[in-house]
Amino acid sequence: MNIGDRRRIIGPVNARALYFENSKPKESIHHTRKKNNEIRPFFIQTGLLTNPNGSAYLEIDNTLILVSIFGPRPIKGPFMNKACFQVETKFLPYVNQPNYLSKAYLFNTNNNATEEDVNIRRNLDITGGSYSSYSNIEQKISSYIHSAFLPSIILEKYPKSTIDVFIIVLSANVEDNVLSLISGISNCCSLALVDSGIELNDIISTGISRILKDNTVILDPTTIHNKDITDDGKYVDAVISFMNCKNDQIVGFLTDGNLNIDNSLIEALINNSNRMAKQIRANIDVYLIDQISSN
Amino acid sequence: MTIQIPGYVVPGQALCPTYEAFESRTVRKFISGPGTKYDSISIGNNERSPIIASTILGKVRLQPLADNVDDPSANDENKYDKNNAGASKTQNVDFQIKKYLISVLPKNNVFNRIPRVINEVLSEKLNLFSSNLPHEGDIVLVKISKISIRQAFCEILVVERGNQFQQTVLKDSGIASNGYGEISPGGGSGALTSILATASSASVSSSSLNLGENFKGVIRSQDVRDMDKDKVQINDCFMPGDIVRALVLSLGDGSNYYLSTTRNDLGVVLARASDGSNNLLYPIDWQTMIDPITGLTEKRKCAKPF
């Protein structure tokens, strides 16, 4: 105790520091193995926040996502005869951002990037590159959501306005697949947009599937499945967004992995992701209809 | 056989076809109302069928159209067809078309009070702008925020549509619509309240934006009244803080809607005395308002109260 410190109320002289028993951090739960063709249960809730026009919360395993929609609200600047749509993703400061991205994903145009290139790119990401405050993953997620939801929102109905989507990742499983996170975020955004009452062509539902070298299909791959790919190291993941009520139009497509992609593989990925997307869509629809018909 | 129209719908869900053979010699025509849009679904073999689909989450409302009341031929035919009076128009001797407006009412009931009796023309107008943003021809209530020699600037508070008022402002507007993310380039005061904001980002955004995020409007001096347009003095017509009923002339430029008060029923509806007493003013004629307590009069372009 520093007796000279008069600016603080210091404790009694005979005070002792609290002592905590050495406790092990709890093992992360929910890592039970699921069947390959099952999707993980998820928790959804809309309207948790009151300030935004719409909001949704989604929870899958340890991944917690909160999306809020502001809009239509006025914009300054030149006249726009339709709404401007913006998406912004943020991981909370204490959340470890999944920094795992394969080479092919980082360099979509150049699959032969050397390890050095990847390192340079990663360093760029850390320092921010040309975008100051967003990490590579935040930008990727934002751009995916933006392009997937653009066909859905009827922007012509809202001249001179902006519709802003703010995605906050409250918690994410670091070892988890980035694509799995994107699919969760996308589904959460759909709910938030419906909650905001903004007119939509259709609800976007997103599914994710993985195909291994031996043609094994895994829907909604999780951390536990990462072990499967270490055996031979060859796999491909695809996260695909659909408008299920509009003849399953594809509005978003992102792949990751190192398996050579051909037409039949793409078809299998689309079919399986669509299977998952339809299950999610059914769940979302039931939740929304329940909500509206209960009052 | 009639189709089953769902009671509650999610966005994208099909509601009904645009035409349906109803009973013998009767065809039901559905017209897309607020919360719905015309769409088409594929019915195999590259054929597409026109339908009406929902665009929002809500409850479906089906209402017969009291159509073409001003069309004398329709009235004549309705006389012969007393069973379907008000809901039908006989276009052809062979079959009859019944028109219905189908709309989806959201939970917070923005469109709850669609006029009871509407015709097809009105219903199309309703759907054109089913959002609650101001559009050309709408009557709006605005609050004057700033006046200059040439024009009065204002914020649009509500849109009056079909004898009701629809809020245009967001839930938290007027104070600050606080997104908690980074501020968007186009606007928003999110950085002020953001959990991720730093002191510097807040100061930058608050200096560049007015607090509050209403849609802005402007009443130019030539749009205040029809008589003696060139002699209009804005400060004899409006003062900051007045609530004014105005007509939306156009969506205007990027920042302002263009508004007009050139009608007897448009103008200042609520004003307070500028002598510091803050008393309510009452109109005594179309260009004078009086404070009944002090007896002082002030000049305004008043709306006809009744």
Coordinates of C-alpha atoms in Angstrom, one line a residue:
Chain A
M1 CA 0.0 0.0 0.0
N2 CA 1.3 3.4 -1.0
I3 CA 0.7 5.7 1.8
G4 CA 1.6 8.7 -0.4
D5 CA -1.3 8.1 -2.7
R6 CA -3.9 10.5 -1.4
R7 CA -6.0 10.5 -4.5
R8 CA -7.5 7.1 -4.0
I9 CA -9.5 5.6 -1.2
I10 CA -7.2 2.8 -0.3
G11 CA -8.2 -0.3 1.6
P12 CA -7.5 -1.1 5.2
V13 CA -3.9 -1.9 6.1
N14 CA -4.6 -5.5 7.0
A15 CA -6.6 -6.2 3.8
R16 CA -5.7 -9.3 1.9
A17 CA -6.3 -9.9 -1.7
L18 CA -9.0 -12.3 -2.7
Y19 CA -7.9 -15.8 -3.4
F20 CA -9.4 -17.9 -6.1
E21 CA -9.0 -21.6 -6.2
N22 CA -7.3 -22.7 -9.3
S23 CA -10.1 -23.7 -11.6
K24 CA -9.8 -25.2 -15.0
P25 CA -11.7 -23.4 -17.8
K26 CA -14.7 -25.3 -18.7
E27 CA -14.5 -27.4 -21.7
S28 CA -16.5 -26.0 -24.6
I29 CA -19.8 -27.8 -24.8
H30 CA -21.8 -28.8 -27.8
H31 CA -19.1 -30.6 -29.6
T32 CA -20.9 -33.8 -29.8
R33 CA -20.8 -35.5 -33.1
K34 CA -23.8 -35.0 -35.3
K35 CA -24.9 -37.1 -38.2
N36 CA -23.5 -36.0 -41.5
N37 CA -26.9 -35.1 -43.0
E38 CA -28.2 -33.3 -39.9
I39 CA -28.0 -29.6 -39.3
R40 CA -27.2 -28.2 -35.9
P41 CA -30.1 -26.8 -33.8
F42 CA -30.1 -23.0 -33.7
F43 CA -31.9 -20.4 -31.6
I44 CA -33.5 -17.4 -33.2
Q45 CA -35.2 -14.3 -31.8
T46 CA -36.3 -11.1 -33.5
G47 CA -37.0 -7.7 -32.2
L48 CA -34.6 -7.8 -29.2
L49 CA -33.3 -4.3 -29.9
T50 CA -35.7 -1.4 -29.8
N51 CA -33.7 1.4 -31.4
P52 CA -33.3 -0.1 -34.8
N53 CA -36.1 -0.7 -37.2
G54 CA -35.5 -4.4 -37.1
S55 CA -33.2 -6.8 -35.3
A56 CA -32.5 -10.5 -35.0
Y57 CA -30.3 -12.7 -32.8
L58 CA -29.1 -16.1 -33.7
E59 CA -27.2 -18.7 -31.7
I60 CA -25.6 -21.8 -33.1
D61 CA -23.2 -23.7 -30.7
N62 CA -20.9 -21.0 -29.5
T63 CA -21.5 -18.6 -32.3
L64 CA -23.7 -15.6 -31.3
I65 CA -24.7 -13.2 -33.9
L66 CA -26.8 -10.0 -33.6
V67 CA -28.0 -8.1 -36.7
S68 CA -29.8 -4.8 -36.6
I69 CA -31.4 -3.0 -39.5
F70 CA -31.6 0.8 -39.7
G71 CA -33.8 2.1 -42.5
P72 CA -35.2 3.4 -44.6
R73 CA -33.6 6.5 -43.4
P74 CA -32.7 9.7 -45.3
I75 CA -29.4 10.2 -47.0
K76 CA -27.6 13.3 -47.9
G77 CA -26.0 13.8 -51.2
P78 CA -27.2 13.4 -54.8
F79 CA -30.8 12.3 -55.6
M80 CA -31.3 8.6 -55.6
N81 CA -34.5 7.1 -56.9
K82 CA -34.0 4.0 -55.0
A83 CA -32.6 3.0 -51.6
C84 CA -28.9 2.6 -51.0
F85 CA -28.1 -0.7 -49.2
Q86 CA -25.1 -1.0 -47.0
V87 CA -23.8 -3.8 -44.8
E88 CA -21.3 -3.6 -42.1
T89 CA -19.8 -6.5 -40.1
K90 CA -18.0 -6.2 -36.8
F91 CA -16.6 -8.7 -34.5
L92 CA -16.7 -7.5 -30.9
P93 CA -13.2 -6.5 -29.8
Y94 CA -12.7 -9.5 -27.6
V95 CA -13.8 -12.0 -30.1
N96 CA -11.0 -14.0 -31.8
Q97 CA -11.6 -13.6 -35.4
P98 CA -11.3 -16.8 -37.4
N99 CA -8.2 -16.1 -39.4
Y100 CA -8.2 -19.3 -41.2
L101 CA -8.6 -19.0 -44.9
S102 CA -7.1 -21.2 -47.5
K103 CA -4.9 -19.9 -50.2
A104 CA -7.5 -20.4 -52.8
Y105 CA -9.9 -18.3 -50.8
L106 CA -7.5 -15.4 -50.3
F107 CA -6.5 -15.4 -53.9
N108 CA -9.5 -16.1 -55.9
T109 CA -7.8 -15.3 -59.1
N110 CA -4.5 -17.0 -58.5
N111 CA -4.4 -20.5 -57.1
N112 CA -0.7 -20.7 -57.4
A113 CA 0.0 -18.1 -54.8
T114 CA 3.1 -18.9 -52.8
E115 CA 3.2 -19.1 -49.1
E116 CA 5.0 -15.8 -49.1
D117 CA 2.2 -14.1 -51.0
V118 CA -0.3 -15.4 -48.4
N119 CA 1.9 -14.1 -45.6
I120 CA 2.1 -10.7 -47.3
R121 CA -1.7 -10.7 -47.7
R122 CA -2.2 -11.7 -44.1
N123 CA 0.1 -8.9 -42.9
L124 CA -1.9 -6.5 -45.0
D125 CA -5.0 -7.7 -43.3
I126 CA -3.5 -7.2 -39.9
T127 CA -2.4 -3.7 -40.7
G128 CA -5.6 -3.0 -42.4
G129 CA -4.5 -2.8 -46.0
S130 CA -6.4 -0.1 -47.8
Y131 CA -9.4 -0.4 -45.5
S132 CA -8.5 1.0 -42.2
S133 CA -10.8 -0.5 -39.6
Y134 CA -12.1 -3.7 -41.0
S135 CA -10.4 -7.0 -41.1
N136 CA -10.3 -9.2 -44.1
I137 CA -13.0 -11.4 -42.8
E138 CA -15.3 -8.6 -41.8
Q139 CA -15.0 -7.2 -45.4
K140 CA -15.6 -10.6 -46.9
I141 CA -18.7 -11.2 -44.8
S142 CA -20.0 -7.8 -45.6
S143 CA -19.6 -8.1 -49.3
Y144 CA -21.1 -11.6 -49.3
I145 CA -24.2 -10.4 -47.4
H146 CA -24.5 -7.3 -49.6
S147 CA -24.5 -9.2 -52.8
A148 CA -26.7 -11.9 -51.6
F149 CA -29.4 -9.6 -50.2
L150 CA -29.4 -7.0 -53.0
P151 CA -31.7 -9.1 -55.3
S152 CA -34.1 -9.6 -52.4
I153 CA -34.7 -6.1 -51.2
I154 CA -37.2 -4.0 -53.2
L155 CA -35.0 -0.9 -53.3
E156 CA -37.3 1.0 -55.7
K157 CA -39.9 1.4 -52.9
Y158 CA -37.6 3.6 -50.9
P159 CA -36.2 6.6 -52.8
K160 CA -33.7 8.9 -51.2
S161 CA -33.1 6.5 -48.4
T162 CA -30.6 4.1 -47.1
I163 CA -31.0 0.7 -45.6
D164 CA -28.1 -0.1 -43.3
V165 CA -27.4 -3.6 -41.9
F166 CA -25.1 -3.8 -38.9
I167 CA -23.9 -7.3 -38.1
I168 CA -22.2 -7.9 -34.8
V169 CA -20.5 -11.1 -34.0
L170 CA -20.8 -11.4 -30.2
S171 CA -19.0 -14.7 -30.1
A172 CA -17.5 -17.1 -32.7
N173 CA -15.9 -20.4 -32.5
V174 CA -12.4 -19.6 -33.7
E175 CA -11.7 -23.1 -35.1
D176 CA -15.0 -23.1 -36.8
N177 CA -15.3 -22.7 -40.5
V178 CA -15.6 -19.1 -41.8
L179 CA -18.2 -20.3 -44.2
S180 CA -20.3 -21.7 -41.4
L181 CA -20.2 -18.3 -39.8
I182 CA -21.3 -16.7 -43.0
S183 CA -24.2 -19.0 -43.3
G184 CA -25.3 -18.2 -39.8
I185 CA -24.9 -14.4 -40.3
S186 CA -26.9 -14.6 -43.6
N187 CA -29.8 -16.4 -42.0
C188 CA -29.8 -13.9 -39.1
C189 CA -29.8 -11.0 -41.6
S190 CA -32.9 -12.5 -43.3
L191 CA -34.7 -12.6 -40.0
A192 CA -33.7 -9.0 -39.2
L193 CA -34.8 -7.7 -42.5
V194 CA -38.2 -9.4 -42.2
D195 CA -38.5 -7.9 -38.7
S196 CA -37.8 -4.4 -40.0
G197 CA -40.8 -4.6 -42.3
I198 CA -38.7 -3.7 -45.4
E199 CA -40.3 -5.1 -48.5
L200 CA -38.5 -8.2 -49.8
N201 CA -38.9 -10.3 -52.9
D202 CA -38.1 -13.4 -50.8
I203 CA -36.5 -14.5 -47.6
I204 CA -32.9 -15.5 -48.3
S205 CA -31.9 -18.8 -46.7
T206 CA -28.4 -20.1 -46.7
G207 CA -27.0 -23.6 -46.5
I208 CA -23.5 -24.9 -46.2
S209 CA -22.2 -28.3 -47.3
R210 CA -18.9 -30.0 -47.5
I211 CA -17.8 -32.8 -49.8
L212 CA -14.8 -34.9 -49.1
K213 CA -12.6 -36.7 -51.6
D214 CA -14.5 -39.9 -51.2
N215 CA -17.8 -38.0 -52.1
T216 CA -19.0 -38.1 -48.5
V217 CA -21.4 -35.2 -48.0
I218 CA -21.5 -33.3 -44.7
L219 CA -24.2 -30.8 -44.2
D220 CA -23.4 -27.9 -41.8
P221 CA -19.8 -29.0 -41.1
T222 CA -18.5 -28.1 -37.6
T223 CA -15.2 -28.0 -35.9
I224 CA -15.5 -31.7 -35.2
H225 CA -15.6 -32.4 -38.9
N226 CA -12.3 -30.6 -39.4
K227 CA -10.7 -33.8 -38.2
D228 CA -12.2 -35.7 -41.1
I229 CA -10.3 -33.6 -43.7
T230 CA -7.0 -34.2 -42.1
D231 CA -7.0 -37.8 -43.3
D232 CA -6.3 -36.9 -46.8
G233 CA -6.6 -33.2 -46.7
K234 CA -8.9 -32.9 -49.7
Y235 CA -12.3 -31.3 -49.3
V236 CA -14.5 -28.5 -50.6
D237 CA -17.0 -26.4 -48.7
A238 CA -19.7 -24.3 -50.3
V239 CA -22.0 -21.8 -48.7
I240 CA -24.9 -21.0 -51.0
S241 CA -27.8 -18.6 -50.6
F242 CA -31.2 -19.3 -52.1
M243 CA -34.5 -17.6 -52.7
N244 CA -36.5 -20.7 -52.0
C245 CA -39.9 -19.3 -53.0
K246 CA -38.5 -18.0 -56.3
N247 CA -37.6 -21.4 -57.8
D248 CA -34.5 -21.7 -55.6
Q249 CA -32.7 -18.9 -57.3
I250 CA -29.1 -18.7 -56.2
V251 CA -28.1 -15.3 -54.9
G252 CA -24.8 -16.1 -53.1
F253 CA -22.1 -18.6 -53.7
L254 CA -18.8 -19.0 -51.9
T255 CA -16.5 -22.0 -51.9
D256 CA -13.4 -22.9 -50.0
G257 CA -11.2 -26.0 -50.1
N258 CA -8.7 -27.7 -52.2
L259 CA -10.6 -30.3 -54.1
N260 CA -10.7 -29.8 -57.9
I261 CA -14.2 -28.5 -58.7
D262 CA -16.1 -29.9 -61.7
N263 CA -19.7 -29.6 -62.8
S264 CA -20.9 -32.7 -61.0
L265 CA -19.3 -31.5 -57.7
I266 CA -20.9 -28.1 -58.1
E267 CA -24.2 -29.7 -58.6
A268 CA -23.8 -31.9 -55.6
L269 CA -22.8 -28.9 -53.5
I270 CA -25.8 -26.9 -54.7
N271 CA -28.2 -29.7 -54.0
N272 CA -27.0 -30.4 -50.6
S273 CA -26.7 -26.7 -49.6
N274 CA -30.2 -26.3 -50.9
R275 CA -31.4 -29.2 -48.7
M276 CA -30.0 -27.4 -45.6
A277 CA -31.3 -24.0 -46.8
K278 CA -34.8 -25.4 -47.1
Q279 CA -34.7 -26.8 -43.6
I280 CA -33.6 -23.5 -42.3
R281 CA -36.2 -21.7 -44.3
A282 CA -38.9 -23.9 -43.0
N283 CA -37.8 -23.2 -39.4
I284 CA -37.6 -19.5 -40.0
D285 CA -41.1 -19.5 -41.6
V286 CA -42.6 -21.4 -38.8
Y287 CA -41.0 -19.0 -36.3
L288 CA -42.2 -15.9 -38.1
I289 CA -45.7 -17.2 -38.7
D290 CA -46.0 -18.2 -35.0
Q291 CA -44.9 -14.8 -34.0
I292 CA -47.3 -12.9 -36.2
S293 CA -50.3 -15.1 -35.6
S294 CA -49.9 -15.1 -31.9
N295 CA -51.0 -11.5 -31.6
Chain B
M1 CA -63.3 -24.8 -56.7
T2 CA -61.7 -21.8 -55.0
I3 CA -58.1 -21.3 -54.0
Q4 CA -57.2 -21.2 -50.3
I5 CA -55.6 -17.9 -49.5
P6 CA -53.3 -18.1 -46.5
G7 CA -54.1 -16.2 -43.4
Y8 CA -50.6 -15.2 -42.4
V9 CA -47.7 -14.9 -44.8
V10 CA -43.9 -14.5 -44.9
P11 CA -42.1 -12.4 -47.6
G12 CA -41.9 -14.2 -50.9
Q13 CA -44.9 -16.5 -50.2
A14 CA -47.4 -16.7 -53.0
L15 CA -50.9 -15.4 -52.1
C16 CA -53.1 -16.0 -55.1
P17 CA -53.1 -16.0 -58.8
T18 CA -54.1 -12.7 -60.5
Y19 CA -57.2 -14.2 -62.0
E20 CA -59.3 -17.1 -60.7
A21 CA -62.4 -18.8 -62.1
F22 CA -64.6 -18.5 -59.0
E23 CA -68.1 -19.7 -59.5
S24 CA -69.9 -20.3 -62.8
R25 CA -69.5 -17.2 -64.9
T26 CA -67.6 -15.4 -62.3
V27 CA -64.0 -14.5 -62.3
R28 CA -62.2 -13.1 -59.4
K29 CA -59.5 -10.6 -60.2
F30 CA -57.0 -9.9 -57.5
I31 CA -55.2 -6.5 -57.4
S32 CA -51.9 -6.2 -55.5
G33 CA -52.2 -3.9 -52.5
P34 CA -49.8 -2.7 -49.9
G35 CA -47.3 -5.4 -48.8
T36 CA -47.7 -7.4 -51.9
K37 CA -46.4 -7.5 -55.5
Y38 CA -47.1 -9.0 -58.8
D39 CA -44.9 -11.9 -59.5
S40 CA -44.9 -15.1 -61.4
I41 CA -44.1 -18.7 -60.6
S42 CA -43.0 -21.4 -62.9
I43 CA -45.6 -24.2 -63.5
G44 CA -43.3 -26.5 -65.4
N45 CA -42.4 -26.7 -69.1
N46 CA -40.9 -23.1 -68.9
E47 CA -44.4 -21.8 -68.4
R48 CA -45.0 -19.1 -65.9
S49 CA -48.2 -18.1 -64.2
P50 CA -48.8 -14.6 -62.9
I51 CA -49.4 -14.5 -59.2
I52 CA -49.5 -12.1 -56.3
A53 CA -46.8 -12.6 -53.7
S54 CA -46.3 -11.1 -50.3
T55 CA -43.3 -8.8 -49.6
I56 CA -43.6 -8.5 -45.8
L57 CA -44.5 -10.6 -42.8
G58 CA -48.1 -10.1 -41.8
K59 CA -51.8 -10.9 -42.0
V60 CA -53.5 -11.2 -45.3
R61 CA -56.5 -8.9 -45.9
L62 CA -58.8 -9.4 -48.8
Q63 CA -61.3 -6.6 -49.6
P64 CA -63.8 -6.3 -52.4
L65 CA -63.4 -3.2 -54.5
A66 CA -66.2 -0.7 -54.8
D67 CA -65.2 -0.2 -58.3
N68 CA -65.8 2.4 -60.9
V69 CA -68.4 4.3 -59.0
D70 CA -67.9 7.2 -61.3
D71 CA -68.3 5.1 -64.4
P72 CA -72.0 5.4 -65.4
S73 CA -72.0 2.2 -67.4
A74 CA -70.8 0.3 -64.4
N75 CA -73.6 1.7 -62.3
D76 CA -76.2 0.8 -64.8
E77 CA -75.0 -2.8 -64.8
N78 CA -74.9 -2.9 -61.1
K79 CA -78.6 -2.2 -61.0
Y80 CA -79.3 -5.4 -62.8
D81 CA -77.0 -7.3 -60.5
K82 CA -78.2 -6.6 -57.0
N83 CA -76.6 -9.6 -55.5
N84 CA -73.2 -8.3 -56.0
A85 CA -73.8 -4.7 -55.6
G86 CA -70.6 -2.7 -54.8
A87 CA -68.3 -5.6 -55.4
S88 CA -68.7 -6.2 -59.0
K89 CA -68.6 -4.8 -62.4
T90 CA -70.1 -6.6 -65.4
Q91 CA -67.7 -6.2 -68.3
N92 CA -69.1 -8.9 -70.4
V93 CA -72.5 -10.5 -70.7
D94 CA -71.0 -13.9 -70.5
F95 CA -69.1 -13.6 -67.3
Q96 CA -68.6 -11.3 -64.4
I97 CA -65.4 -10.0 -62.9
K98 CA -65.2 -9.4 -59.2
K99 CA -62.3 -7.3 -58.1
Y100 CA -60.5 -7.7 -54.8
L101 CA -57.7 -5.9 -53.3
I102 CA -55.3 -8.2 -51.5
S103 CA -52.9 -6.6 -49.0
V104 CA -50.7 -7.8 -46.2
L105 CA -50.9 -5.9 -42.9
P106 CA -47.7 -5.9 -40.8
K107 CA -47.7 -6.4 -37.1
N108 CA -47.3 -2.7 -36.3
N109 CA -50.2 -2.0 -38.7
V110 CA -48.7 0.7 -40.8
F111 CA -51.3 0.2 -43.4
N112 CA -54.0 -0.8 -41.1
R113 CA -56.5 1.8 -42.0
I114 CA -56.7 1.4 -45.7
P115 CA -59.8 3.3 -46.7
R116 CA -62.8 1.0 -46.5
V117 CA -64.2 1.8 -49.9
I118 CA -61.6 2.1 -52.6
N119 CA -61.6 1.6 -56.3
E120 CA -59.0 0.1 -58.6
V121 CA -57.3 3.4 -59.4
L122 CA -56.8 4.3 -55.8
S123 CA -55.6 0.8 -54.9
E124 CA -52.9 1.0 -57.6
K125 CA -51.8 4.3 -56.1
L126 CA -51.7 2.7 -52.7
N127 CA -49.5 0.0 -53.8
L128 CA -47.2 2.2 -55.7
F129 CA -45.9 3.7 -52.5
S130 CA -46.8 1.2 -49.9
S131 CA -43.9 2.4 -47.8
N132 CA -44.5 5.2 -45.4
L133 CA -42.1 7.6 -47.1
P134 CA -43.4 10.8 -48.5
H135 CA -44.2 10.8 -52.2
E136 CA -45.5 13.3 -54.7
G137 CA -49.0 14.5 -53.9
D138 CA -48.9 13.5 -50.3
I139 CA -50.0 15.9 -47.6
V140 CA -47.3 16.1 -44.9
L141 CA -47.0 17.8 -41.5
V142 CA -43.6 19.4 -41.2
K143 CA -41.8 21.4 -38.6
I144 CA -40.0 24.5 -39.8
S145 CA -36.3 24.3 -38.8
K146 CA -34.7 27.3 -40.5
I147 CA -35.9 30.2 -42.6
S148 CA -34.1 32.3 -45.2
I149 CA -35.2 35.1 -47.5
R150 CA -35.9 32.7 -50.3
Q151 CA -37.2 29.6 -48.6
A152 CA -38.2 27.8 -45.4
F153 CA -36.4 24.6 -44.4
C154 CA -38.3 22.0 -42.5
E155 CA -38.3 18.4 -41.3
I156 CA -41.1 16.1 -42.4
L157 CA -42.8 14.6 -39.3
V158 CA -45.7 12.6 -40.7
V159 CA -47.4 11.7 -43.9
E160 CA -51.1 12.1 -44.1
R161 CA -52.5 9.3 -46.3
G162 CA -56.1 8.2 -46.5
N163 CA -57.3 10.2 -43.5
Q164 CA -54.6 8.9 -41.3
F165 CA -51.1 9.9 -40.3
Q166 CA -48.0 7.7 -40.9
Q167 CA -44.9 8.4 -39.1
T168 CA -41.9 8.9 -41.4
V169 CA -39.4 9.3 -38.6
L170 CA -37.6 6.3 -37.2
K171 CA -38.3 5.1 -33.7
D172 CA -35.4 7.1 -32.3
S173 CA -35.2 10.0 -34.8
G174 CA -35.5 13.5 -33.6
I175 CA -32.9 12.8 -31.0
A176 CA -30.5 10.5 -32.8
S177 CA -31.0 7.3 -34.7
N178 CA -28.3 5.4 -33.1
G179 CA -26.9 2.6 -35.0
Y180 CA -24.2 1.1 -32.9
G181 CA -21.9 0.3 -35.7
E182 CA -19.6 2.6 -37.6
I183 CA -21.3 5.5 -39.2
S184 CA -22.4 4.8 -42.7
P185 CA -21.0 7.1 -45.4
G186 CA -24.4 8.4 -46.4
G187 CA -25.6 9.5 -43.0
G188 CA -26.5 8.4 -39.6
S189 CA -25.5 9.4 -36.2
G190 CA -24.5 5.9 -35.2
A191 CA -21.0 6.9 -34.1
L192 CA -22.5 9.1 -31.4
T193 CA -23.8 6.2 -29.4
S194 CA -21.7 3.4 -30.9
I195 CA -20.1 1.0 -28.4
L196 CA -17.3 0.9 -30.8
A197 CA -17.0 4.6 -31.3
T198 CA -14.1 6.6 -30.2
A199 CA -14.2 10.2 -29.0
S200 CA -12.7 11.5 -32.2
S201 CA -15.2 9.7 -34.5
A202 CA -18.1 11.0 -32.6
S203 CA -17.0 14.6 -32.8
V204 CA -16.4 14.3 -36.6
S205 CA -19.9 13.0 -37.3
S206 CA -21.7 15.3 -34.9
S207 CA -20.2 18.3 -36.5
S208 CA -21.0 17.2 -40.0
L209 CA -24.6 16.3 -39.4
N210 CA -27.6 17.8 -37.8
L211 CA -28.8 15.7 -34.9
G212 CA -32.0 13.9 -35.9
E213 CA -32.6 12.0 -39.1
N214 CA -35.9 13.2 -40.5
F215 CA -36.5 13.6 -44.1
K216 CA -35.9 17.3 -44.9
G217 CA -38.1 19.5 -47.0
V218 CA -38.0 23.0 -48.3
I219 CA -40.8 25.5 -49.0
R220 CA -39.6 28.0 -51.6
S221 CA -41.1 31.5 -51.5
Q222 CA -42.9 31.0 -54.8
D223 CA -44.6 27.9 -53.3
V224 CA -46.1 29.6 -50.3
R225 CA -49.2 31.1 -51.9
D226 CA -50.7 31.6 -55.3
M227 CA -51.5 35.3 -54.9
D228 CA -48.7 37.8 -55.3
K229 CA -46.1 35.1 -55.5
D230 CA -43.3 37.6 -56.1
K231 CA -44.1 39.6 -53.0
V232 CA -43.9 36.7 -50.5
Q233 CA -41.7 37.4 -47.5
I234 CA -40.8 34.1 -45.9
N235 CA -40.5 35.7 -42.4
D236 CA -44.1 36.9 -42.7
C237 CA -45.3 33.4 -43.4
F238 CA -43.3 30.9 -41.3
M239 CA -41.1 31.0 -38.2
P240 CA -38.9 28.2 -37.0
G241 CA -40.7 25.8 -34.8
D242 CA -44.1 26.2 -36.6
I243 CA -45.9 23.0 -37.6
V244 CA -47.1 23.4 -41.2
R245 CA -49.4 21.3 -43.3
A246 CA -47.9 21.1 -46.8
L247 CA -48.2 19.3 -50.1
V248 CA -45.3 17.3 -51.5
L249 CA -44.5 18.8 -54.9
S250 CA -41.6 16.5 -55.8
L251 CA -39.0 14.3 -54.3
G252 CA -36.7 17.3 -54.9
D253 CA -33.0 17.0 -54.9
G254 CA -30.7 14.8 -52.9
S255 CA -31.4 16.5 -49.6
N256 CA -34.8 18.2 -49.7
Y257 CA -38.3 17.4 -50.7
Y258 CA -40.0 20.3 -52.4
L259 CA -43.2 21.3 -50.5
S260 CA -46.0 23.8 -51.2
T261 CA -48.6 25.5 -49.2
T262 CA -50.6 27.1 -52.1
R263 CA -54.0 26.0 -51.0
N264 CA -56.4 27.3 -48.4
D265 CA -56.2 24.2 -46.3
L266 CA -52.4 24.2 -46.3
G267 CA -50.1 26.4 -44.1
V268 CA -49.3 26.9 -40.5
V269 CA -51.5 24.8 -38.2
L270 CA -49.6 25.2 -34.9
A271 CA -47.4 28.1 -33.9
R272 CA -46.2 29.7 -30.7
A273 CA -45.7 33.3 -29.9
S274 CA -42.2 34.7 -30.5
D275 CA -42.4 37.2 -27.6
G276 CA -40.9 34.7 -25.2
S277 CA -44.2 33.8 -23.6
N278 CA -44.4 30.7 -25.8
N279 CA -48.2 31.0 -25.9
L280 CA -50.2 29.2 -28.5
L281 CA -51.3 31.3 -31.4
Y282 CA -54.7 31.1 -33.0
P283 CA -55.5 32.1 -36.6
I284 CA -57.8 35.1 -37.1
D285 CA -57.4 35.3 -40.8
W286 CA -55.3 33.6 -43.4
Q287 CA -52.3 35.7 -42.7
T288 CA -52.6 36.7 -39.1
M289 CA -52.4 34.8 -35.9
I290 CA -53.1 36.1 -32.4
D291 CA -51.9 35.3 -28.9
P292 CA -55.2 35.5 -26.9
I293 CA -53.4 36.3 -23.7
T294 CA -51.2 39.2 -24.7
G295 CA -53.4 40.2 -27.7
L296 CA -50.3 40.5 -29.9
T297 CA -50.6 39.4 -33.5
E298 CA -48.0 37.7 -35.7
K299 CA -47.9 37.1 -39.4
R300 CA -48.2 33.6 -40.7
K301 CA -49.6 31.9 -43.7
C302 CA -52.3 30.0 -41.9
A303 CA -54.1 26.8 -42.9
K304 CA -57.9 27.1 -43.0
P305 CA -58.8 25.4 -39.7
F306 CA -62.1 23.9 -40.8

